[in-house]
Amino acid sequence: MRTRKIPQRKCVACQEMMPKKELIRIVRSPQGDIQIDLTGKKPGRGAYLCGKTSCFKLAKKSKAFERALKTPVEPEIYDKLEADFIKVEDEFQANKELMQDDDDE
């Protein structure tokens, strides 16, 4: 049986290629609002980010979201995203550890 291909995506901050499931997706919906998408299935243009706060701060400083989402991102949106990112960071890390445990079995 053939092994399945694992989709790879690049973190917009550190430019590191990683499996898609190990990254957090930031999505710009067709209506124009920007939010975190932990499921990876919401419609819209996405940008991927490592689960590290340092990568989020680097993306904010270098305006990586503006380039990746192809839209201007207001400072208020960055602040809201940062608060949401800190909230979901622990949940994301816990899910990532669970997936690694499942893969080991």
PDB file of C-alpha atoms in Angstrom:
ATOM      1  CA  MET A   1       0.000   0.000   0.000  1.00  0.00           C
ATOM      2  CA  ARG A   2       1.300   3.469  -0.894  1.00  0.00           C
ATOM      3  CA  THR A   3       1.998   6.039   1.789  1.00  0.00           C
ATOM      4  CA  ARG A   4      -0.204   9.104   1.706  1.00  0.00           C
ATOM      5  CA  LYS A   5       1.298  12.424   0.707  1.00  0.00           C
ATOM      6  CA  ILE A   6       1.235  14.923   3.578  1.00  0.00           C
ATOM      7  CA  PRO A   7       0.346  18.477   2.434  1.00  0.00           C
ATOM      8  CA  GLN A   8       3.095  20.991   3.246  1.00  0.00           C
ATOM      9  CA  ARG A   9       2.652  24.707   3.899  1.00  0.00           C
ATOM     10  CA  LYS A  10       5.080  27.517   4.694  1.00  0.00           C
ATOM     11  CA  CYS A  11       4.913  29.676   7.808  1.00  0.00           C
ATOM     12  CA  VAL A  12       4.539  33.296   6.642  1.00  0.00           C
ATOM     13  CA  ALA A  13       6.860  34.503   9.427  1.00  0.00           C
ATOM     14  CA  CYS A  14       9.816  32.091   9.652  1.00  0.00           C
ATOM     15  CA  GLN A  15       9.416  30.648   6.109  1.00  0.00           C
ATOM     16  CA  GLU A  16       9.739  27.071   7.419  1.00  0.00           C
ATOM     17  CA  MET A  17       7.929  24.320   5.496  1.00  0.00           C
ATOM     18  CA  MET A  18       5.861  22.094   7.787  1.00  0.00           C
ATOM     19  CA  PRO A  19       2.948  19.676   7.518  1.00  0.00           C
ATOM     20  CA  LYS A  20      -0.321  21.596   7.167  1.00  0.00           C
ATOM     21  CA  LYS A  21      -1.761  20.127  10.378  1.00  0.00           C
ATOM     22  CA  GLU A  22       1.130  21.519  12.421  1.00  0.00           C
ATOM     23  CA  LEU A  23       0.355  25.127  11.431  1.00  0.00           C
ATOM     24  CA  ILE A  24      -2.371  27.572  12.455  1.00  0.00           C
ATOM     25  CA  ARG A  25      -4.370  29.044   9.564  1.00  0.00           C
ATOM     26  CA  ILE A  26      -5.349  32.710   9.473  1.00  0.00           C
ATOM     27  CA  VAL A  27      -8.152  33.226   6.954  1.00  0.00           C
ATOM     28  CA  ARG A  28      -9.625  36.234   5.145  1.00  0.00           C
ATOM     29  CA  SER A  29     -13.225  35.343   4.410  1.00  0.00           C
ATOM     30  CA  PRO A  30     -15.008  36.382   1.199  1.00  0.00           C
ATOM     31  CA  GLN A  31     -16.728  39.099   3.302  1.00  0.00           C
ATOM     32  CA  GLY A  32     -13.306  40.489   4.233  1.00  0.00           C
ATOM     33  CA  ASP A  33     -13.079  39.646   7.935  1.00  0.00           C
ATOM     34  CA  ILE A  34      -9.847  38.093   9.202  1.00  0.00           C
ATOM     35  CA  GLN A  35      -9.863  35.355  11.843  1.00  0.00           C
ATOM     36  CA  ILE A  36      -8.104  32.231  13.095  1.00  0.00           C
ATOM     37  CA  ASP A  37      -9.260  28.959  11.518  1.00  0.00           C
ATOM     38  CA  LEU A  38      -8.248  25.952  13.623  1.00  0.00           C
ATOM     39  CA  THR A  39     -10.235  23.543  11.437  1.00  0.00           C
ATOM     40  CA  GLY A  40      -8.459  24.637   8.246  1.00  0.00           C
ATOM     41  CA  LYS A  41     -11.722  24.349   6.312  1.00  0.00           C
ATOM     42  CA  LYS A  42     -13.256  27.841   6.384  1.00  0.00           C
ATOM     43  CA  PRO A  43     -13.675  29.435   2.960  1.00  0.00           C
ATOM     44  CA  GLY A  44     -11.346  32.247   1.994  1.00  0.00           C
ATOM     45  CA  ARG A  45      -7.700  33.075   1.457  1.00  0.00           C
ATOM     46  CA  GLY A  46      -5.421  31.583   4.074  1.00  0.00           C
ATOM     47  CA  ALA A  47      -2.022  32.255   5.586  1.00  0.00           C
ATOM     48  CA  TYR A  48      -0.248  29.706   7.753  1.00  0.00           C
ATOM     49  CA  LEU A  49       1.693  30.370  10.927  1.00  0.00           C
ATOM     50  CA  CYS A  50       3.700  28.236  13.357  1.00  0.00           C
ATOM     51  CA  GLY A  51       2.118  27.803  16.764  1.00  0.00           C
ATOM     52  CA  LYS A  52       4.703  30.107  18.341  1.00  0.00           C
ATOM     53  CA  THR A  53       4.015  33.594  19.676  1.00  0.00           C
ATOM     54  CA  SER A  54       7.421  34.725  18.397  1.00  0.00           C
ATOM     55  CA  CYS A  55       6.355  33.849  14.827  1.00  0.00           C
ATOM     56  CA  PHE A  56       3.126  35.830  15.255  1.00  0.00           C
ATOM     57  CA  LYS A  57       5.081  38.880  16.427  1.00  0.00           C
ATOM     58  CA  LEU A  58       7.501  38.532  13.504  1.00  0.00           C
ATOM     59  CA  ALA A  59       4.572  38.294  11.058  1.00  0.00           C
ATOM     60  CA  LYS A  60       3.036  41.416  12.599  1.00  0.00           C
ATOM     61  CA  LYS A  61       6.321  43.336  12.411  1.00  0.00           C
ATOM     62  CA  SER A  62       7.050  42.341   8.806  1.00  0.00           C
ATOM     63  CA  LYS A  63       3.410  42.744   7.678  1.00  0.00           C
ATOM     64  CA  ALA A  64       3.443  39.164   6.394  1.00  0.00           C
ATOM     65  CA  PHE A  65      -0.331  38.839   6.751  1.00  0.00           C
ATOM     66  CA  GLU A  66      -0.906  41.781   4.418  1.00  0.00           C
ATOM     67  CA  ARG A  67       1.174  40.113   1.712  1.00  0.00           C
ATOM     68  CA  ALA A  68      -0.233  36.621   2.226  1.00  0.00           C
ATOM     69  CA  LEU A  69      -3.897  37.678   2.507  1.00  0.00           C
ATOM     70  CA  LYS A  70      -3.529  40.331  -0.210  1.00  0.00           C
ATOM     71  CA  THR A  71      -5.384  42.963   1.791  1.00  0.00           C
ATOM     72  CA  PRO A  72      -4.414  45.749   4.210  1.00  0.00           C
ATOM     73  CA  VAL A  73      -4.627  44.608   7.839  1.00  0.00           C
ATOM     74  CA  GLU A  74      -5.537  47.284  10.383  1.00  0.00           C
ATOM     75  CA  PRO A  75      -3.659  47.486  13.725  1.00  0.00           C
ATOM     76  CA  GLU A  76      -6.924  46.701  15.588  1.00  0.00           C
ATOM     77  CA  ILE A  77      -7.219  43.437  13.645  1.00  0.00           C
ATOM     78  CA  TYR A  78      -3.622  42.529  14.562  1.00  0.00           C
ATOM     79  CA  ASP A  79      -4.449  43.181  18.227  1.00  0.00           C
ATOM     80  CA  LYS A  80      -7.591  41.038  18.037  1.00  0.00           C
ATOM     81  CA  LEU A  81      -5.704  38.261  16.223  1.00  0.00           C
ATOM     82  CA  GLU A  82      -2.914  38.366  18.804  1.00  0.00           C
ATOM     83  CA  ALA A  83      -5.404  37.977  21.669  1.00  0.00           C
ATOM     84  CA  ASP A  84      -7.128  35.096  19.831  1.00  0.00           C
ATOM     85  CA  PHE A  85      -3.758  33.537  18.965  1.00  0.00           C
ATOM     86  CA  ILE A  86      -2.663  33.501  22.606  1.00  0.00           C
ATOM     87  CA  LYS A  87      -6.017  31.903  23.577  1.00  0.00           C
ATOM     88  CA  VAL A  88      -5.837  29.129  20.989  1.00  0.00           C
ATOM     89  CA  GLU A  89      -2.079  28.517  21.266  1.00  0.00           C
ATOM     90  CA  ASP A  90      -2.443  26.158  24.239  1.00  0.00           C
ATOM     91  CA  GLU A  91      -5.367  24.324  22.620  1.00  0.00           C
ATOM     92  CA  PHE A  92      -3.403  23.994  19.369  1.00  0.00           C
ATOM     93  CA  GLN A  93      -0.327  22.610  21.145  1.00  0.00           C
ATOM     94  CA  ALA A  94      -2.473  20.077  23.042  1.00  0.00           C
ATOM     95  CA  ASN A  95      -4.130  18.902  19.794  1.00  0.00           C
ATOM     96  CA  LYS A  96      -0.722  18.662  18.124  1.00  0.00           C
ATOM     97  CA  GLU A  97       0.563  16.431  20.951  1.00  0.00           C
ATOM     98  CA  LEU A  98      -2.546  14.226  20.698  1.00  0.00           C
ATOM     99  CA  MET A  99      -2.006  13.773  16.951  1.00  0.00           C
ATOM    100  CA  GLN A 100       1.639  12.816  17.537  1.00  0.00           C
ATOM    101  CA  ASP A 101       0.552  10.224  20.118  1.00  0.00           C
ATOM    102  CA  ASP A 102      -1.921   8.752  17.597  1.00  0.00           C
ATOM    103  CA  ASP A 103       0.789   8.563  14.949  1.00  0.00           C
ATOM    104  CA  ASP A 104       3.108   6.692  17.311  1.00  0.00           C
ATOM    105  CA  GLU A 105       0.582   3.916  17.822  1.00  0.00           C
TER     106      GLU A 105
END
